[in-house]
């Protein structure tokens, strides 16, 4: 009897610690209830994304963002939630909370961040990590306009179903940044489960263009993959030039 109980509890522990719970964008409000380790999605007080109201941002003399990215090899992954470009030794970015290595970037449609209540067509989230494991994200808002030449290789290699494709050439993320790196800064979270907090967010103020066809090619795979905006709960958004 004891033996059976032991085996049963081992099975339940291993299934709990195994594959993460399934989640999707049709039930964003329920993420926090899907698994114990997703509960920050529900009870976190510093969640992302947010609506940035430009009339209430705080002008701050924060240090400018400095990037030192380089051409890097990578793969374009469809992970079931987005298209993510994993890069190897892609360089670093300095933001007010320190220097971080670029790990990957991925897209959402529409942009998760709102500016004065309005979304952009898409956003690219450039995810960085430091040696202590802390995360910093630089968000590049993407609006419909002329074709984005820098993203051509990425958009030509997006797997339509879960899987990955190698990028045909080294990719330099500098090329998808706007010339002006002025930004809004705040402390937030991952915008997907487990919604972990203490993420340093920098949303660039200047959007970058991509074509209607490029937006459509992403939306053919992911029609909508944006979490709704979350309450500020007293957080201040700072603006830096
Ligand atoms: Zn994201």
Coordinates of N, CA and C and ligand atoms in Angstrom, one line a residue:
X1 N 0.8 -1.2 0.0 CA 0.0 0.0 0.0 C 0.9 1.3 0.0
X2 N 1.9 1.2 0.9 CA 2.8 2.4 1.0 C 3.5 2.6 -0.3
X3 N 3.9 1.5 -0.9 CA 4.7 1.6 -2.2 C 3.8 2.2 -3.3
X4 N 2.6 1.8 -3.3 CA 1.7 2.4 -4.4 C 1.5 3.9 -4.2
X5 N 1.4 4.3 -2.9 CA 1.2 5.7 -2.6 C 2.4 6.5 -3.1
X6 N 3.6 5.9 -2.8 CA 4.9 6.6 -3.1 C 5.0 6.8 -4.7
X7 N 4.6 5.7 -5.4 CA 4.7 5.8 -6.8 C 3.7 6.8 -7.4
X8 N 2.5 6.8 -6.8 CA 1.5 7.8 -7.2 C 2.0 9.2 -7.0
X9 N 2.6 9.4 -5.8 CA 3.0 10.8 -5.6 C 4.2 11.2 -6.4
X10 N 5.0 10.2 -6.8 CA 6.1 10.6 -7.7 C 5.6 11.0 -9.0
X11 N 4.6 10.2 -9.5 CA 4.0 10.6 -10.8 C 3.4 12.0 -10.8
X12 N 2.7 12.3 -9.7 CA 2.1 13.6 -9.7 C 3.1 14.7 -9.6
X13 N 4.2 14.5 -8.8 CA 5.3 15.5 -8.8 C 5.9 15.7 -10.1
X14 N 6.2 14.5 -10.8 CA 7.0 14.7 -12.0 C 6.1 15.3 -13.1
X15 N 4.8 15.1 -13.1 CA 3.9 15.7 -14.1 C 3.8 17.2 -13.8
X16 N 3.8 17.5 -12.5 CA 3.7 19.0 -12.2 C 5.0 19.7 -12.6
X17 N 6.1 19.0 -12.3 CA 7.4 19.7 -12.7 C 7.8 19.6 -14.1
X18 N 7.0 18.8 -14.9 CA 7.3 18.5 -16.3 C 6.9 19.7 -17.2
X19 N 6.4 19.3 -18.3 CA 6.0 20.3 -19.3 C 5.1 21.4 -18.7
X20 N 5.4 22.7 -19.1 CA 4.6 23.8 -18.6 C 3.2 23.6 -19.0
X21 N 2.2 24.2 -18.2 CA 0.8 24.1 -18.6 C 0.6 24.8 -20.0
X22 N -0.4 24.2 -20.7 CA -0.7 24.9 -22.0 C -1.4 26.2 -21.7
X23 N -1.1 27.2 -22.5 CA -1.8 28.5 -22.4 C -1.9 29.1 -23.8
X24 N -2.9 29.9 -24.0 CA -3.0 30.6 -25.3 C -3.7 32.0 -25.1
X25 N -3.8 32.7 -26.2 CA -4.3 34.1 -26.2 C -5.8 34.2 -26.2
X26 N -6.5 33.0 -26.2 CA -8.0 33.1 -26.1 C -8.4 33.2 -24.7
X27 N -7.5 33.0 -23.7 CA -7.9 33.0 -22.3 C -6.9 33.7 -21.5
X28 N -6.5 34.9 -21.9 CA -5.5 35.7 -21.3 C -5.8 36.0 -19.8
X29 N -7.1 36.2 -19.5 CA -7.5 36.6 -18.1 C -7.4 35.4 -17.2
X30 N -7.3 34.2 -17.8 CA -7.2 33.0 -16.9 C -5.8 32.4 -16.7
X31 N -4.8 33.0 -17.3 CA -3.5 32.4 -17.2 C -3.1 32.1 -15.7
X32 N -3.4 33.0 -14.8 CA -3.0 32.8 -13.4 C -3.6 31.6 -12.8
X33 N -4.7 31.1 -13.4 CA -5.3 29.9 -12.8 C -4.9 28.6 -13.4
X34 N -4.1 28.7 -14.5 CA -3.8 27.5 -15.2 C -2.7 26.6 -14.5
X35 N -1.9 27.2 -13.7 CA -0.8 26.4 -13.0 C -0.4 27.2 -11.8
X36 N 0.1 26.5 -10.8 CA 0.6 27.2 -9.6 C 1.7 28.2 -10.0
X37 N 2.6 27.8 -10.9 CA 3.8 28.7 -11.2 C 3.4 29.8 -12.2
X38 N 2.1 29.9 -12.5 CA 1.6 31.0 -13.3 C 0.9 32.0 -12.5
X39 N 0.9 31.8 -11.1 CA 0.0 32.7 -10.3 C 0.4 34.2 -10.3
X40 N 1.7 34.5 -10.6 CA 2.1 35.9 -10.7 C 1.3 36.6 -11.8
X41 N 0.8 35.9 -12.8 CA 0.0 36.5 -13.9 C -1.3 37.1 -13.3
X42 N -1.7 36.5 -12.2 CA -3.0 37.0 -11.5 C -2.7 37.9 -10.4
X43 N -1.7 37.6 -9.6 CA -1.5 38.4 -8.3 C -0.4 39.4 -8.4
X44 N 0.4 39.4 -9.5 CA 1.5 40.3 -9.6 C 1.0 41.7 -9.6
X45 N 1.8 42.6 -9.1 CA 1.4 44.0 -9.0 C 2.2 44.9 -10.0
X46 N 3.2 44.3 -10.6 CA 4.1 45.0 -11.5 C 4.1 44.3 -12.9
X47 N 2.9 44.2 -13.5 CA 2.8 43.4 -14.7 C 2.9 44.2 -16.0
X48 N 3.3 43.5 -17.0 CA 3.4 44.1 -18.4 C 2.4 43.4 -19.3
X49 N 2.0 44.0 -20.4 CA 2.3 45.3 -20.9 C 1.5 46.4 -20.2
X50 N 1.8 47.6 -20.5 CA 1.0 48.8 -19.9 C 0.7 49.7 -21.0
X51 N -0.3 50.6 -20.7 CA -0.6 51.7 -21.6 C 0.2 52.9 -21.1
X52 N 1.0 53.5 -21.9 CA 1.9 54.6 -21.5 C 1.1 55.9 -21.9
X53 N 0.7 56.6 -20.8 CA 0.0 57.9 -21.1 C 1.1 59.0 -21.0
X54 N 1.3 59.6 -22.2 CA 2.4 60.5 -22.3 C 2.2 61.8 -21.5
X55 N 1.0 62.1 -21.1 CA 0.8 63.2 -20.3 C 1.2 63.0 -18.8
X56 N 1.3 61.7 -18.4 CA 1.7 61.5 -17.0 C 3.1 60.8 -16.8
X57 N 3.9 60.8 -17.9 CA 5.2 60.2 -17.7 C 6.1 61.2 -17.1
X58 N 7.1 60.7 -16.4 CA 8.0 61.6 -15.6 C 9.3 61.8 -16.4
X59 N 9.6 63.0 -16.8 CA 10.8 63.3 -17.5 C 12.0 63.0 -16.6
X60 N 12.9 62.2 -17.1 CA 14.0 61.8 -16.2 C 15.4 61.9 -16.9
X61 N 16.4 62.1 -16.1 CA 17.7 62.2 -16.8 C 18.4 60.8 -16.7
X62 N 17.8 59.8 -17.3 CA 18.3 58.5 -17.3 C 19.4 58.4 -18.4
X63 N 20.3 57.5 -18.2 CA 21.4 57.4 -19.2 C 20.8 56.8 -20.5
X64 N 21.3 57.3 -21.6 CA 20.8 56.8 -22.9 C 21.1 55.3 -23.1
X65 N 20.3 54.7 -23.9 CA 20.5 53.3 -24.3 C 21.7 53.3 -25.2
X66 N 22.7 52.4 -24.9 CA 23.8 52.2 -25.8 C 23.9 50.8 -26.2
X67 N 23.8 50.5 -27.5 CA 23.9 49.1 -27.9 C 25.2 48.8 -28.6
X68 N 25.7 47.6 -28.3 CA 26.9 47.2 -29.1 C 26.6 45.8 -29.6
X69 N 25.6 45.7 -30.5 CA 25.2 44.5 -31.1 C 26.2 44.1 -32.3
X70 N 26.2 42.9 -32.6 CA 27.0 42.5 -33.8 C 26.3 41.4 -34.6
X71 N 26.7 41.3 -35.8 CA 26.1 40.2 -36.7 C 26.3 38.9 -36.0
X72 N 25.2 38.1 -35.9 CA 25.2 36.9 -35.2 C 24.4 35.8 -35.9
X73 N 24.8 34.6 -35.8 CA 24.0 33.5 -36.4 C 22.8 33.2 -35.5
X74 N 21.8 32.7 -36.1 CA 20.6 32.5 -35.3 C 19.6 31.6 -36.0
X75 N 18.5 31.3 -35.3 CA 17.4 30.5 -35.8 C 16.1 31.2 -35.6
X76 N 15.2 31.0 -36.5 CA 13.8 31.5 -36.4 C 12.9 30.4 -35.9
X77 N 12.3 30.6 -34.8 CA 11.5 29.6 -34.1 C 10.1 30.0 -34.0
X78 N 9.2 29.0 -34.4 CA 7.8 29.2 -34.1 C 7.6 28.3 -32.9
X79 N 7.3 29.0 -31.7 CA 7.2 28.2 -30.5 C 5.7 28.0 -30.1
X80 N 4.8 28.3 -31.0 CA 3.4 28.1 -30.7 C 2.7 29.3 -30.2
X81 N 3.6 30.3 -29.8 CA 3.0 31.6 -29.2 C 3.5 32.8 -30.0
X82 N 4.6 32.7 -30.6 CA 5.2 33.8 -31.4 C 6.3 33.2 -32.4
X83 N 6.8 34.1 -33.1 CA 8.0 33.8 -33.9 C 9.2 34.5 -33.1
X84 N 10.1 33.7 -32.7 CA 11.3 34.1 -31.9 C 12.6 33.8 -32.6
X85 N 13.5 34.8 -32.6 CA 14.8 34.7 -33.3 C 15.8 34.5 -32.2
X86 N 16.3 33.3 -32.0 CA 17.4 33.1 -31.0 C 18.7 33.4 -31.7
X87 N 19.5 34.2 -31.0 CA 20.8 34.6 -31.5 C 21.9 34.1 -30.7
X88 N 23.1 33.9 -31.3 CA 24.3 33.4 -30.6 C 25.3 34.6 -30.6
X89 N 25.7 34.9 -29.4 CA 26.7 36.0 -29.2 C 26.4 37.2 -30.0
X90 N 25.2 37.8 -29.7 CA 24.7 38.9 -30.6 C 25.1 40.3 -30.0
X91 N 25.8 40.3 -28.9 CA 26.3 41.6 -28.4 C 25.5 42.0 -27.2
X92 N 25.7 43.3 -26.8 CA 25.1 43.8 -25.5 C 24.4 45.1 -25.7
X93 N 23.6 45.4 -24.7 CA 22.9 46.8 -24.6 C 23.1 47.3 -23.2
X94 N 23.4 48.6 -23.1 CA 23.4 49.2 -21.7 C 22.2 50.0 -21.5
X95 N 21.5 49.7 -20.5 CA 20.3 50.4 -20.1 C 20.5 50.9 -18.7
X96 N 19.6 51.7 -18.1 CA 19.9 52.3 -16.8 C 20.2 51.2 -15.7
X97 N 19.6 50.0 -15.8 CA 19.9 49.0 -14.8 C 21.1 48.2 -15.1
X98 N 21.9 48.5 -16.1 CA 23.2 47.8 -16.3 C 23.4 47.3 -17.7
X99 N 24.4 46.5 -17.9 CA 24.7 45.9 -19.2 C 24.2 44.5 -19.3
X100 N 23.5 44.3 -20.5 CA 22.8 43.0 -20.7 C 23.2 42.4 -22.0
X101 N 23.2 41.1 -22.1 CA 23.5 40.4 -23.4 C 22.2 40.1 -24.1
X102 N 22.2 40.4 -25.4 CA 21.0 40.1 -26.2 C 20.9 38.6 -26.4
X103 N 19.7 38.0 -26.1 CA 19.5 36.6 -26.2 C 18.6 36.3 -27.4
X104 N 17.5 37.0 -27.5 CA 16.5 36.7 -28.5 C 15.6 37.9 -28.8
X105 N 14.9 37.9 -29.9 CA 13.8 38.9 -30.1 C 12.7 38.1 -30.7
X106 N 11.5 38.7 -30.4 CA 10.2 38.1 -30.9 C 9.2 39.1 -31.2
X107 N 8.1 38.7 -31.7 CA 7.1 39.7 -32.1 C 5.7 39.5 -31.5
X108 N 5.0 40.5 -31.4 CA 3.5 40.5 -31.0 C 2.7 41.3 -32.0
X109 N 1.5 40.8 -32.2 CA 0.6 41.6 -33.0 C -0.8 41.6 -32.3
X110 N -1.5 42.8 -32.1 CA -0.9 44.1 -32.3 C 0.2 44.3 -31.2
X111 N 0.8 45.5 -31.2 CA 1.8 45.8 -30.1 C 1.1 45.6 -28.8
X112 N 1.8 45.0 -27.8 CA 1.2 44.8 -26.5 C 1.2 46.1 -25.8
X113 N 2.2 46.9 -25.9 CA 2.3 48.3 -25.3 C 1.3 49.2 -26.1
X114 N 0.6 50.0 -25.3 CA -0.2 51.0 -25.9 C 0.4 52.4 -25.6
X115 N 0.3 53.3 -26.5 CA 0.7 54.7 -26.2 C -0.6 55.5 -26.3
X116 N -0.9 56.1 -25.2 CA -2.2 56.9 -25.1 C -3.4 56.1 -25.6
X117 N -3.4 54.8 -25.2 CA -4.6 54.0 -25.5 C -4.6 53.3 -26.9
X118 N -3.5 53.6 -27.7 CA -3.5 53.1 -29.1 C -2.4 52.0 -29.3
X119 N -2.7 51.0 -30.0 CA -1.7 50.0 -30.3 C -1.0 50.3 -31.6
X120 N 0.2 49.8 -31.8 CA 0.8 49.8 -33.1 C 0.5 48.4 -33.8
X121 N 0.8 48.3 -35.1 CA 0.5 47.0 -35.8 C 1.2 45.8 -35.1
X122 N 2.4 46.1 -34.7 CA 3.2 45.0 -34.1 C 4.3 45.6 -33.2
X123 N 5.0 44.8 -32.5 CA 6.1 45.2 -31.7 C 7.1 44.1 -31.7
X124 N 8.4 44.5 -31.7 CA 9.5 43.5 -31.5 C 10.0 43.7 -30.1
X125 N 10.1 42.6 -29.3 CA 10.7 42.6 -28.0 C 12.1 42.0 -28.0
X126 N 13.1 42.9 -27.7 CA 14.5 42.4 -27.7 C 14.8 42.0 -26.3
X127 N 15.0 40.7 -26.0 CA 15.2 40.2 -24.7 C 16.6 40.0 -24.3
X128 N 17.0 40.7 -23.2 CA 18.4 40.6 -22.8 C 18.5 40.1 -21.4
X129 N 19.7 39.5 -21.1 CA 19.9 38.9 -19.8 C 21.3 39.3 -19.3
X130 N 21.4 39.4 -18.0 CA 22.8 39.7 -17.5 C 23.3 38.4 -16.7
X131 N 24.5 38.5 -16.2 CA 25.1 37.3 -15.6 C 24.3 36.9 -14.4
X132 N 23.6 37.8 -13.7 CA 22.9 37.4 -12.5 C 21.5 36.8 -12.9
X133 N 21.2 36.8 -14.2 CA 19.9 36.2 -14.7 C 18.8 37.2 -14.7
X134 N 19.1 38.5 -14.5 CA 18.0 39.5 -14.6 C 17.8 39.8 -16.1
X135 N 16.5 40.2 -16.3 CA 16.1 40.5 -17.7 C 15.9 42.0 -18.0
X136 N 16.2 42.4 -19.2 CA 15.9 43.7 -19.7 C 15.3 43.6 -21.1
X137 N 14.3 44.3 -21.3 CA 13.7 44.2 -22.7 C 13.7 45.6 -23.3
X138 N 14.1 45.6 -24.6 CA 13.9 46.8 -25.4 C 12.8 46.5 -26.4
X139 N 11.7 47.4 -26.3 CA 10.6 47.2 -27.2 C 10.7 48.1 -28.4
X140 N 10.6 47.6 -29.6 CA 10.6 48.4 -30.8 C 9.2 48.4 -31.4
X141 N 8.5 49.5 -31.4 CA 7.1 49.5 -32.0 C 7.2 49.5 -33.5
X142 N 6.3 48.7 -34.1 CA 6.4 48.6 -35.6 C 5.1 49.0 -36.2
X143 N 5.2 50.0 -37.1 CA 4.0 50.5 -37.8 C 4.0 50.2 -39.3
X144 N 2.8 50.2 -39.9 CA 2.7 49.9 -41.3 C 3.4 51.1 -42.1
X145 N 4.2 50.7 -43.1 CA 4.8 51.7 -43.9 C 5.6 51.0 -45.0
X146 N 6.8 51.4 -45.2 CA 7.6 50.8 -46.3 C 8.2 49.4 -45.8
X147 N 8.6 48.6 -46.7 CA 9.1 47.3 -46.4 C 10.4 47.4 -45.5
X148 N 10.5 46.6 -44.5 CA 11.6 46.6 -43.6 C 12.7 45.6 -44.2
X149 N 13.7 46.2 -44.8 CA 14.7 45.3 -45.5 C 15.4 44.5 -44.5
X150 N 15.7 45.0 -43.3 CA 16.5 44.3 -42.3 C 15.7 43.0 -41.8
X151 N 14.4 43.0 -41.9 CA 13.6 41.9 -41.4 C 13.3 40.9 -42.5
X152 N 13.8 41.2 -43.7 CA 13.4 40.3 -44.9 C 13.8 38.8 -44.6
X153 N 15.0 38.6 -44.2 CA 15.5 37.2 -43.9 C 14.6 36.5 -42.9
X154 N 14.3 37.3 -41.8 CA 13.4 36.7 -40.7 C 12.1 36.3 -41.3
X155 N 11.4 37.3 -42.0 CA 10.1 37.0 -42.5 C 10.0 36.0 -43.5
X156 N 11.1 35.8 -44.2 CA 11.1 34.7 -45.3 C 11.4 33.3 -44.7
X157 N 11.7 33.3 -43.4 CA 12.0 32.0 -42.8 C 11.2 31.7 -41.5
X158 N 10.0 32.2 -41.5 CA 9.1 31.9 -40.3 C 8.4 30.6 -40.5
X159 N 8.7 29.6 -39.7 CA 8.0 28.3 -39.8 C 6.5 28.5 -39.5
X160 N 5.6 28.0 -40.4 CA 4.2 28.2 -40.2 C 3.6 27.4 -39.1
X161 N 4.3 26.3 -38.7 CA 3.9 25.5 -37.6 C 5.1 25.4 -36.6
X162 N 4.9 24.8 -35.4 CA 6.0 24.8 -34.5 C 7.2 24.1 -35.0
X163 N 8.3 24.8 -34.9 CA 9.6 24.3 -35.4 C 10.5 25.4 -35.6
X164 N 11.7 25.2 -36.2 CA 12.7 26.2 -36.4 C 13.4 26.1 -37.7
X165 N 13.9 27.3 -38.2 CA 14.7 27.3 -39.4 C 15.9 28.2 -39.1
X166 N 17.0 27.8 -39.7 CA 18.2 28.6 -39.5 C 18.1 29.9 -40.3
X167 N 18.7 31.0 -39.8 CA 18.7 32.2 -40.6 C 19.8 32.0 -41.6
X168 N 19.5 32.4 -42.9 CA 20.5 32.2 -44.0 C 21.8 33.0 -43.8
X169 N 21.7 34.1 -43.1 CA 22.9 34.9 -43.0 C 22.9 35.5 -41.6
X170 N 24.1 36.0 -41.1 CA 24.3 36.5 -39.8 C 23.4 37.8 -39.7
X171 N 22.8 38.0 -38.6 CA 21.8 39.0 -38.4 C 22.3 40.0 -37.3
X172 N 22.3 41.3 -37.7 CA 22.7 42.4 -36.7 C 21.4 43.2 -36.3
X173 N 21.1 43.0 -35.0 CA 19.8 43.6 -34.5 C 19.9 45.2 -34.6
X174 N 21.1 45.7 -34.7 CA 21.2 47.2 -34.8 C 20.3 47.7 -35.9
X175 N 20.2 46.9 -37.0 CA 19.5 47.3 -38.2 C 18.0 47.4 -38.0
X176 N 17.5 46.9 -37.0 CA 16.0 47.1 -36.8 C 15.7 48.2 -35.8
X177 N 16.7 48.9 -35.3 CA 16.5 49.9 -34.3 C 16.2 51.3 -35.1
X178 N 15.4 52.1 -34.5 CA 15.3 53.5 -35.0 C 16.5 54.3 -34.8
X179 N 16.7 55.4 -35.5 CA 17.9 56.2 -35.3 C 17.9 56.8 -33.9
X180 N 16.8 57.2 -33.4 CA 16.6 57.8 -32.1 C 16.2 56.8 -31.1
X181 N 17.1 56.6 -30.1 CA 16.8 55.6 -29.1 C 16.1 56.2 -27.8
X182 N 15.5 57.3 -27.9 CA 14.7 57.8 -26.8 C 13.7 56.8 -26.3
X183 N 13.4 56.7 -25.0 CA 12.6 55.6 -24.5 C 11.7 56.0 -23.3
X184 N 10.7 55.1 -23.1 CA 10.0 55.1 -21.8 C 10.5 53.9 -21.0
X185 N 10.7 54.2 -19.7 CA 11.2 53.1 -18.9 C 10.3 52.8 -17.7
X186 N 10.2 51.6 -17.4 CA 9.4 51.2 -16.2 C 9.8 49.7 -15.8
X187 N 9.4 49.3 -14.6 CA 9.6 48.0 -14.2 C 8.4 47.2 -14.4
X188 N 8.5 46.0 -15.0 CA 7.4 45.2 -15.4 C 7.7 43.7 -15.3
X189 N 7.0 43.0 -16.2 CA 7.1 41.5 -16.1 C 7.3 40.9 -17.5
X190 N 7.4 39.6 -17.5 CA 7.2 38.9 -18.8 C 5.8 39.1 -19.2
X191 N 5.5 39.2 -20.5 CA 4.1 39.3 -20.9 C 3.4 38.0 -21.2
X192 N 4.1 36.9 -21.0 CA 3.6 35.5 -21.2 C 3.8 34.8 -19.9
X193 N 3.0 33.7 -19.6 CA 3.3 32.9 -18.4 C 4.7 32.4 -18.4
X194 N 5.4 32.4 -17.2 CA 4.8 32.6 -15.9 C 4.7 34.1 -15.4
X195 N 4.8 35.1 -16.3 CA 4.6 36.5 -16.0 C 5.5 37.0 -14.9
X196 N 6.7 36.4 -14.8 CA 7.7 36.8 -13.8 C 8.0 38.3 -13.8
X197 N 8.2 38.8 -12.6 CA 8.4 40.3 -12.5 C 9.9 40.7 -12.4
X198 N 10.2 41.9 -12.1 CA 11.5 42.5 -12.0 C 12.2 42.5 -13.4
X199 N 11.4 42.7 -14.5 CA 12.0 42.9 -15.8 C 12.1 44.4 -16.1
X200 N 13.3 44.8 -16.5 CA 13.5 46.3 -16.8 C 13.0 46.5 -18.2
X201 N 12.0 47.3 -18.4 CA 11.4 47.6 -19.7 C 11.9 49.0 -20.2
X202 N 12.2 49.0 -21.5 CA 12.5 50.2 -22.2 C 11.7 50.1 -23.5
X203 N 10.8 51.0 -23.7 CA 10.0 51.0 -24.9 C 10.5 52.2 -25.7
X204 N 11.0 52.0 -26.9 CA 11.5 53.1 -27.7 C 10.4 53.9 -28.2
X205 N 10.6 55.2 -28.2 CA 9.5 56.2 -28.5 C 9.3 56.2 -30.0
X206 N 10.4 56.0 -30.8 CA 10.3 56.1 -32.3 C 9.9 54.8 -32.9
X207 N 8.8 54.7 -33.6 CA 8.5 53.4 -34.2 C 9.3 53.2 -35.5
X208 N 9.3 51.9 -35.9 CA 10.0 51.6 -37.1 C 9.0 51.0 -38.1
X209 N 9.2 51.2 -39.4 CA 8.2 50.7 -40.4 C 8.5 49.3 -40.9
X210 N 7.4 48.7 -41.2 CA 7.4 47.4 -42.0 C 6.2 47.4 -42.9
X211 N 6.2 46.6 -44.0 CA 5.1 46.7 -45.0 C 3.9 46.0 -44.5
X212 N 2.8 46.4 -45.2 CA 1.5 45.7 -45.0 C 1.7 44.2 -45.3
X213 N 2.5 43.8 -46.3 CA 2.7 42.4 -46.6 C 3.5 41.7 -45.5
X214 N 4.4 42.4 -44.9 CA 5.2 41.8 -43.9 C 4.3 41.6 -42.6
X215 N 3.5 42.5 -42.3 CA 2.5 42.4 -41.2 C 1.6 41.2 -41.5
X216 N 1.1 41.1 -42.7 CA 0.2 40.1 -43.1 C 0.8 38.7 -43.0
X217 N 2.1 38.6 -43.3 CA 2.8 37.3 -43.3 C 2.9 36.8 -41.9
X218 N 3.1 37.7 -40.9 CA 3.2 37.3 -39.5 C 1.8 37.0 -39.0
X219 N 0.8 37.8 -39.4 CA -0.6 37.5 -38.9 C -1.2 36.3 -39.5
X220 N -0.6 35.8 -40.6 CA -1.1 34.6 -41.2 C -0.8 33.4 -40.3
X221 N 0.3 33.6 -39.5 CA 0.7 32.5 -38.6 C 0.1 32.8 -37.2
X222 N 0.2 34.0 -36.7 CA -0.3 34.4 -35.4 C -1.3 35.6 -35.6
X223 N -2.5 35.4 -35.6 CA -3.5 36.4 -35.9 C -3.5 37.5 -34.8
X224 N -3.3 37.0 -33.5 CA -3.3 37.9 -32.4 C -2.5 37.3 -31.3
X225 N -1.4 37.9 -30.8 CA -0.7 37.3 -29.7 C -0.2 38.4 -28.8
X226 N -1.1 39.2 -28.3 CA -0.8 40.3 -27.4 C -1.6 40.1 -26.1
X227 N -1.0 40.3 -25.0 CA -1.7 40.3 -23.7 C -2.3 41.7 -23.5
X228 N -3.4 41.7 -22.8 CA -4.0 43.0 -22.5 C -3.2 43.9 -21.6
X229 N -3.4 45.2 -21.6 CA -2.6 46.1 -20.7 C -3.0 45.9 -19.3
X230 N -2.0 46.0 -18.4 CA -2.1 45.7 -17.0 C -2.1 47.0 -16.2
X231 N -2.7 47.0 -15.0 CA -2.7 48.3 -14.2 C -1.3 48.7 -13.7
X232 N -1.0 50.0 -13.6 CA 0.3 50.4 -13.2 C 0.5 50.2 -11.7
X233 N -0.6 50.2 -10.9 CA -0.5 50.1 -9.4 C 0.5 51.0 -8.8
X234 N 0.5 52.2 -9.2 CA 1.4 53.2 -8.6 C 2.8 53.3 -9.2
X235 N 3.1 52.5 -10.2 CA 4.4 52.6 -10.9 C 4.5 53.9 -11.6
X236 N 5.7 54.4 -11.7 CA 5.9 55.6 -12.6 C 6.6 55.2 -13.8
X237 N 6.1 55.8 -15.0 CA 6.8 55.5 -16.2 C 7.7 56.7 -16.4
X238 N 9.0 56.5 -16.7 CA 10.0 57.6 -16.9 C 10.2 57.7 -18.4
X239 N 10.5 59.0 -18.8 CA 10.8 59.2 -20.2 C 12.2 59.8 -20.3
X240 N 13.0 59.2 -21.2 CA 14.4 59.6 -21.4 C 14.6 59.9 -22.8
X241 N 15.4 60.9 -23.1 CA 15.7 61.3 -24.5 C 16.8 60.5 -25.1
Ligands
LIG1 ZN1 7.2 39.8 -25.9

